[in-house]
PDB file of C-alpha atoms in Angstrom:
ATOM      1  CA  MET A  10     -72.029 -89.880  14.080  1.00 81.00           C
ATOM      2  CA  PRO A  11     -69.481 -91.802  11.956  1.00 90.00           C
ATOM      3  CA  ARG A  12     -66.431 -93.014  13.881  1.00 89.00           C
ATOM      4  CA  ALA A  13     -63.946 -90.871  11.933  1.00 91.00           C
ATOM      5  CA  GLU A  14     -66.023 -87.746  12.525  1.00 94.00           C
ATOM      6  CA  ARG A  15     -66.404 -88.514  16.249  1.00 95.00           C
ATOM      7  CA  GLU A  16     -62.678 -89.179  16.538  1.00 96.00           C
ATOM      8  CA  ARG A  17     -61.896 -85.856  14.876  1.00 95.00           C
ATOM      9  CA  GLN A  18     -64.275 -84.091  17.258  1.00 97.00           C
ATOM     10  CA  MET A  19     -62.587 -85.717  20.267  1.00 97.00           C
ATOM     11  CA  ILE A  20     -59.148 -84.733  19.010  1.00 97.00           C
ATOM     12  CA  ASP A  21     -60.207 -81.135  18.338  1.00 96.00           C
ATOM     13  CA  VAL A  22     -61.588 -80.766  21.854  1.00 97.00           C
ATOM     14  CA  ALA A  23     -58.550 -82.477  23.375  1.00 96.00           C
ATOM     15  CA  VAL A  24     -56.205 -80.097  21.534  1.00 95.00           C
ATOM     16  CA  ALA A  25     -58.105 -77.170  23.055  1.00 95.00           C
ATOM     17  CA  VAL A  26     -58.022 -78.643  26.569  1.00 95.00           C
ATOM     18  CA  PHE A  27     -54.337 -79.621  26.357  1.00 92.00           C
ATOM     19  CA  ALA A  28     -53.504 -76.129  25.096  1.00 89.00           C
ATOM     20  CA  GLU A  29     -55.498 -74.447  27.882  1.00 91.00           C
ATOM     21  CA  ARG A  30     -54.392 -76.605  30.795  1.00 90.00           C
ATOM     22  CA  GLY A  31     -51.234 -78.373  29.715  1.00 86.00           C
ATOM     23  CA  TYR A  32     -51.057 -82.121  29.341  1.00 85.00           C
ATOM     24  CA  ALA A  33     -50.545 -82.924  33.023  1.00 85.00           C
ATOM     25  CA  ALA A  34     -53.461 -80.782  34.249  1.00 91.00           C
ATOM     26  CA  ALA A  35     -55.867 -81.769  31.465  1.00 92.00           C
ATOM     27  CA  SER A  36     -58.422 -84.373  32.452  1.00 95.00           C
ATOM     28  CA  MET A  37     -60.168 -86.992  30.399  1.00 97.00           C
ATOM     29  CA  ASP A  38     -63.335 -86.121  32.341  1.00 97.00           C
ATOM     30  CA  GLU A  39     -63.270 -82.549  31.077  1.00 97.00           C
ATOM     31  CA  ILE A  40     -62.495 -83.618  27.514  1.00 97.00           C
ATOM     32  CA  ALA A  41     -65.350 -86.157  27.550  1.00 97.00           C
ATOM     33  CA  GLU A  42     -67.745 -83.589  28.990  1.00 97.00           C
ATOM     34  CA  ARG A  43     -66.855 -80.980  26.357  1.00 97.00           C
ATOM     35  CA  VAL A  44     -67.222 -83.502  23.557  1.00 96.00           C
ATOM     36  CA  GLY A  45     -70.483 -84.801  24.988  1.00 95.00           C
ATOM     37  CA  VAL A  46     -69.373 -88.419  25.291  1.00 95.00           C
ATOM     38  CA  SER A  47     -68.553 -90.708  28.173  1.00 95.00           C
ATOM     39  CA  LYS A  48     -65.038 -90.998  29.535  1.00 96.00           C
ATOM     40  CA  PRO A  49     -65.005 -94.748  28.694  1.00 96.00           C
ATOM     41  CA  MET A  50     -65.699 -93.820  25.062  1.00 95.00           C
ATOM     42  CA  LEU A  51     -62.528 -91.691  24.997  1.00 95.00           C
ATOM     43  CA  TYR A  52     -60.608 -94.694  26.310  1.00 96.00           C
ATOM     44  CA  GLU A  53     -62.250 -96.934  23.736  1.00 96.00           C
ATOM     45  CA  TYR A  54     -60.973 -94.685  20.952  1.00 96.00           C
ATOM     46  CA  PHE A  55     -57.520 -93.781  22.313  1.00 96.00           C
ATOM     47  CA  ASN A  56     -56.747 -96.287  25.123  1.00 96.00           C
ATOM     48  CA  SER A  57     -55.272 -93.606  27.398  1.00 94.00           C
ATOM     49  CA  LYS A  58     -54.756 -89.901  27.916  1.00 93.00           C
ATOM     50  CA  GLU A  59     -51.319 -90.292  26.354  1.00 91.00           C
ATOM     51  CA  GLY A  60     -52.888 -92.077  23.377  1.00 94.00           C
ATOM     52  CA  LEU A  61     -55.206 -89.109  22.911  1.00 95.00           C
ATOM     53  CA  LEU A  62     -52.266 -86.700  23.091  1.00 92.00           C
ATOM     54  CA  LEU A  63     -50.401 -88.742  20.476  1.00 91.00           C
ATOM     55  CA  ALA A  64     -53.454 -88.622  18.201  1.00 94.00           C
ATOM     56  CA  CYS A  65     -53.568 -84.835  18.631  1.00 93.00           C
ATOM     57  CA  ILE A  66     -49.895 -84.472  17.703  1.00 90.00           C
ATOM     58  CA  ARG A  67     -50.264 -86.793  14.715  1.00 91.00           C
ATOM     59  CA  GLN A  68     -53.236 -84.802  13.438  1.00 92.00           C
ATOM     60  CA  ALA A  69     -51.326 -81.520  13.762  1.00 90.00           C
ATOM     61  CA  ARG A  70     -48.356 -83.071  11.955  1.00 90.00           C
ATOM     62  CA  ALA A  71     -50.537 -84.333   9.104  1.00 93.00           C
ATOM     63  CA  GLU A  72     -52.224 -80.945   8.728  1.00 93.00           C
ATOM     64  CA  LEU A  73     -48.866 -79.147   8.738  1.00 92.00           C
ATOM     65  CA  ARG A  74     -47.525 -81.454   6.055  1.00 92.00           C
ATOM     66  CA  THR A  75     -50.587 -80.984   3.873  1.00 95.00           C
ATOM     67  CA  VAL A  76     -50.435 -77.207   4.185  1.00 95.00           C
ATOM     68  CA  THR A  77     -46.721 -76.940   3.435  1.00 94.00           C
ATOM     69  CA  GLU A  78     -46.802 -79.450   0.571  1.00 94.00           C
ATOM     70  CA  HIS A  79     -49.694 -77.697  -1.121  1.00 96.00           C
ATOM     71  CA  ALA A  80     -48.058 -74.312  -0.712  1.00 96.00           C
ATOM     72  CA  VAL A  81     -45.058 -75.189  -2.879  1.00 93.00           C
ATOM     73  CA  VAL A  82     -46.963 -76.875  -5.711  1.00 94.00           C
ATOM     74  CA  GLY A  83     -46.355 -75.006  -8.940  1.00 93.00           C
ATOM     75  CA  ALA A  84     -43.536 -72.843  -7.636  1.00 91.00           C
ATOM     76  CA  GLY A  85     -41.421 -71.673 -10.554  1.00 88.00           C
ATOM     77  CA  SER A  86     -38.141 -71.302  -8.689  1.00 87.00           C
ATOM     78  CA  ALA A  87     -36.346 -72.415  -5.549  1.00 84.00           C
ATOM     79  CA  GLU A  88     -36.790 -68.967  -4.065  1.00 86.00           C
ATOM     80  CA  GLU A  89     -40.541 -68.961  -4.721  1.00 91.00           C
ATOM     81  CA  ALA A  90     -40.896 -72.487  -3.323  1.00 90.00           C
ATOM     82  CA  MET A  91     -39.016 -71.553  -0.174  1.00 88.00           C
ATOM     83  CA  ARG A  92     -41.032 -68.371   0.302  1.00 93.00           C
ATOM     84  CA  ARG A  93     -44.335 -70.208  -0.172  1.00 95.00           C
ATOM     85  CA  GLY A  94     -43.353 -73.046   2.161  1.00 94.00           C
ATOM     86  CA  LEU A  95     -42.136 -70.686   4.871  1.00 94.00           C
ATOM     87  CA  HIS A  96     -45.263 -68.579   4.661  1.00 96.00           C
ATOM     88  CA  ALA A  97     -47.465 -71.681   4.886  1.00 96.00           C
ATOM     89  CA  TYR A  98     -45.568 -72.850   7.973  1.00 94.00           C
ATOM     90  CA  PHE A  99     -45.832 -69.529   9.782  1.00 95.00           C
ATOM     91  CA  ALA A 100     -49.476 -69.086   8.784  1.00 96.00           C
ATOM     92  CA  PHE A 101     -50.232 -72.587  10.105  1.00 94.00           C
ATOM     93  CA  MET A 102     -48.582 -71.776  13.436  1.00 91.00           C
ATOM     94  CA  ARG A 103     -50.598 -68.564  13.729  1.00 93.00           C
ATOM     95  CA  GLU A 104     -53.929 -70.041  12.637  1.00 94.00           C
ATOM     96  CA  HIS A 105     -53.547 -73.237  14.682  1.00 92.00           C
ATOM     97  CA  ARG A 106     -52.159 -71.825  17.925  1.00 89.00           C
ATOM     98  CA  GLU A 107     -53.601 -74.600  20.043  1.00 90.00           C
ATOM     99  CA  ALA A 108     -52.016 -77.342  17.920  1.00 86.00           C
ATOM    100  CA  TRP A 109     -48.773 -75.359  17.854  1.00 84.00           C
ATOM    101  CA  SER A 110     -48.815 -75.260  21.655  1.00 82.00           C
ATOM    102  CA  LEU A 111     -48.719 -79.082  21.666  1.00 78.00           C
ATOM    103  CA  LEU A 112     -45.734 -79.102  19.352  1.00 74.00           C
ATOM    104  CA  ARG A 113     -43.782 -76.531  21.354  1.00 72.00           C
ATOM    105  CA  THR A 114     -44.173 -78.087  24.807  1.00 67.00           C
ATOM    106  CA  GLU A 115     -41.921 -81.035  24.210  1.00 54.00           C
ATOM    107  CA  MET A 116     -39.544 -80.382  27.111  1.00 50.00           C
ATOM    108  CA  SER A 117     -42.283 -81.311  29.569  1.00 60.00           C
ATOM    109  CA  LEU A 118     -42.776 -84.512  27.581  1.00 66.00           C
ATOM    110  CA  ALA A 119     -39.109 -85.559  27.323  1.00 62.00           C
ATOM    111  CA  GLY A 120     -38.614 -89.308  27.288  1.00 71.00           C
ATOM    112  CA  THR A 121     -42.212 -90.029  26.347  1.00 77.00           C
ATOM    113  CA  PRO A 122     -43.805 -91.268  23.132  1.00 84.00           C
ATOM    114  CA  ALA A 123     -45.226 -87.739  22.707  1.00 81.00           C
ATOM    115  CA  ALA A 124     -41.701 -86.320  22.475  1.00 81.00           C
ATOM    116  CA  ASP A 125     -40.974 -88.919  19.787  1.00 85.00           C
ATOM    117  CA  GLU A 126     -44.069 -87.792  17.866  1.00 85.00           C
ATOM    118  CA  ILE A 127     -42.948 -84.169  18.049  1.00 84.00           C
ATOM    119  CA  GLU A 128     -39.508 -85.144  16.770  1.00 86.00           C
ATOM    120  CA  GLU A 129     -41.237 -87.025  13.947  1.00 89.00           C
ATOM    121  CA  THR A 130     -42.940 -83.741  13.026  1.00 88.00           C
ATOM    122  CA  ARG A 131     -39.509 -82.111  12.709  1.00 89.00           C
ATOM    123  CA  ARG A 132     -38.245 -85.058  10.683  1.00 93.00           C
ATOM    124  CA  GLN A 133     -41.272 -84.811   8.393  1.00 92.00           C
ATOM    125  CA  GLN A 134     -40.632 -81.125   7.713  1.00 92.00           C
ATOM    126  CA  THR A 135     -36.894 -81.680   7.265  1.00 93.00           C
ATOM    127  CA  ASP A 136     -37.512 -84.478   4.766  1.00 93.00           C
ATOM    128  CA  LEU A 137     -40.041 -82.357   2.896  1.00 90.00           C
ATOM    129  CA  ILE A 138     -37.668 -79.386   2.700  1.00 89.00           C
ATOM    130  CA  ALA A 139     -34.713 -81.583   1.692  1.00 89.00           C
ATOM    131  CA  ALA A 140     -36.767 -83.207  -1.074  1.00 87.00           C
ATOM    132  CA  LEU A 141     -37.873 -79.808  -2.289  1.00 84.00           C
ATOM    133  CA  MET A 142     -34.345 -78.418  -2.168  1.00 81.00           C
ATOM    134  CA  SER A 143     -32.903 -81.385  -4.031  1.00 80.00           C
ATOM    135  CA  GLY A 144     -35.269 -80.575  -6.885  1.00 77.00           C
ATOM    136  CA  TYR A 145     -34.036 -76.997  -7.128  1.00 74.00           C
ATOM    137  CA  PHE A 146     -30.471 -77.169  -5.862  1.00 70.00           C
ATOM    138  CA  GLU A 147     -27.327 -78.917  -6.984  1.00 67.00           C
ATOM    139  CA  ALA A 148     -27.517 -82.436  -5.622  1.00 60.00           C
ATOM    140  CA  ASP A 149     -23.774 -83.101  -5.486  1.00 63.00           C
ATOM    141  CA  ALA A 150     -23.781 -82.937  -1.701  1.00 71.00           C
ATOM    142  CA  PRO A 151     -26.842 -84.639  -0.184  1.00 78.00           C
ATOM    143  CA  LEU A 152     -25.527 -84.091   3.346  1.00 82.00           C
ATOM    144  CA  GLN A 153     -25.341 -80.353   2.665  1.00 80.00           C
ATOM    145  CA  VAL A 154     -28.948 -80.357   1.444  1.00 83.00           C
ATOM    146  CA  GLU A 155     -30.026 -82.268   4.542  1.00 87.00           C
ATOM    147  CA  ALA A 156     -28.041 -79.928   6.813  1.00 86.00           C
ATOM    148  CA  ALA A 157     -29.638 -76.889   5.166  1.00 85.00           C
ATOM    149  CA  ALA A 158     -33.100 -78.441   5.658  1.00 89.00           C
ATOM    150  CA  GLU A 159     -32.343 -79.096   9.338  1.00 91.00           C
ATOM    151  CA  PHE A 160     -31.204 -75.500   9.675  1.00 88.00           C
ATOM    152  CA  VAL A 161     -34.429 -74.204   8.121  1.00 90.00           C
ATOM    153  CA  VAL A 162     -36.581 -76.346  10.429  1.00 91.00           C
ATOM    154  CA  GLY A 163     -34.699 -75.327  13.573  1.00 90.00           C
ATOM    155  CA  ALA A 164     -34.636 -71.657  12.674  1.00 90.00           C
ATOM    156  CA  CYS A 165     -38.315 -71.618  11.778  1.00 91.00           C
ATOM    157  CA  GLU A 166     -39.299 -73.362  14.984  1.00 88.00           C
ATOM    158  CA  ARG A 167     -37.529 -70.710  17.037  1.00 89.00           C
ATOM    159  CA  LEU A 168     -38.974 -67.939  14.893  1.00 91.00           C
ATOM    160  CA  ALA A 169     -42.486 -69.334  15.375  1.00 90.00           C
ATOM    161  CA  LEU A 170     -41.965 -68.902  19.117  1.00 87.00           C
ATOM    162  CA  TRP A 171     -40.702 -65.364  18.492  1.00 92.00           C
ATOM    163  CA  CYS A 172     -43.762 -64.615  16.350  1.00 92.00           C
ATOM    164  CA  GLU A 173     -46.019 -65.833  19.107  1.00 88.00           C
ATOM    165  CA  ARG A 174     -44.337 -63.599  21.709  1.00 91.00           C
ATOM    166  CA  HIS A 175     -44.435 -60.508  19.489  1.00 94.00           C
ATOM    167  CA  ASP A 176     -47.565 -61.247  17.420  1.00 93.00           C
ATOM    168  CA  VAL A 177     -45.620 -61.033  14.147  1.00 94.00           C
ATOM    169  CA  ALA A 178     -47.600 -61.723  10.973  1.00 95.00           C
ATOM    170  CA  PRO A 179     -46.618 -64.622   8.668  1.00 96.00           C
ATOM    171  CA  ASP A 180     -45.759 -62.222   5.801  1.00 96.00           C
ATOM    172  CA  VAL A 181     -43.336 -60.270   7.987  1.00 95.00           C
ATOM    173  CA  VAL A 182     -41.496 -63.275   9.396  1.00 95.00           C
ATOM    174  CA  THR A 183     -41.342 -64.914   5.964  1.00 95.00           C
ATOM    175  CA  ASP A 184     -39.605 -61.801   4.627  1.00 94.00           C
ATOM    176  CA  HIS A 185     -37.124 -61.898   7.545  1.00 91.00           C
ATOM    177  CA  VAL A 186     -36.314 -65.558   6.934  1.00 89.00           C
ATOM    178  CA  MET A 187     -35.928 -65.101   3.194  1.00 89.00           C
ATOM    179  CA  ARG A 188     -33.500 -62.215   3.675  1.00 87.00           C
ATOM    180  CA  ILE A 189     -31.375 -64.276   6.041  1.00 85.00           C
ATOM    181  CA  LEU A 190     -31.590 -67.745   4.479  1.00 81.00           C
ATOM    182  CA  TRP A 191     -31.925 -67.058   0.789  1.00 77.00           C
ATOM    183  CA  ASP A 192     -28.602 -65.193   0.592  1.00 74.00           C
ATOM    184  CA  GLY A 193     -26.847 -68.351   1.764  1.00 71.00           C
ATOM    185  CA  LEU A 194     -28.736 -70.646  -0.597  1.00 71.00           C
ATOM    186  CA  ARG A 195     -29.040 -68.567  -3.762  1.00 69.00           C
ATOM    187  CA  ASP A 196     -25.683 -69.578  -5.228  1.00 68.00           C
ATOM    188  CA  ARG A 197     -26.536 -73.270  -4.951  1.00 67.00           C
ATOM    189  CA  ALA A 198     -29.829 -72.987  -6.856  1.00 67.00           C
ATOM    190  CA  ARG A 199     -29.946 -74.321 -10.390  1.00 61.00           C
ATOM    191  CA  GLY A 200     -30.511 -71.910 -13.226  1.00 52.00           C
TER     192      GLY A 200
END
């Protein structure tokens, strides 16, 4: 099996094990057994259990970015772009519940490189939203655009948790967010 394919397989299994057991209770032995490789091979690829966790978080972050970026391509207005991006985010969280569980457990990882990786995921989404907004909104106040992007990321993260508790569909939560957020942003949109 090519190295990249094997690495992806290891990460996919590790995401499942970390989601089921939590990082502390997950074992490299179990991950290796489920993948069908030796424990030393896991260490060869990732150096440590923490290294494997970081690879899992990085993969989830990359997938989230790809999904949200692709969702807004071709949007004809700021409102459409926001709606598409929000829906993509909430759909990702629903369809990738195991990866989402890694991103939402940061308090147990405080002060670790994993917490830094999770914060980098937030930063990635904030930067993406700010760049998108600057293309559709008046750019006379870059700090306001950045603040609005931070607000969107924080609100959506909390709403993703709410969706998980109540099994709310991406379409429904997207409509909720648009009703709340779009009213505050509409007047700043160009044209």
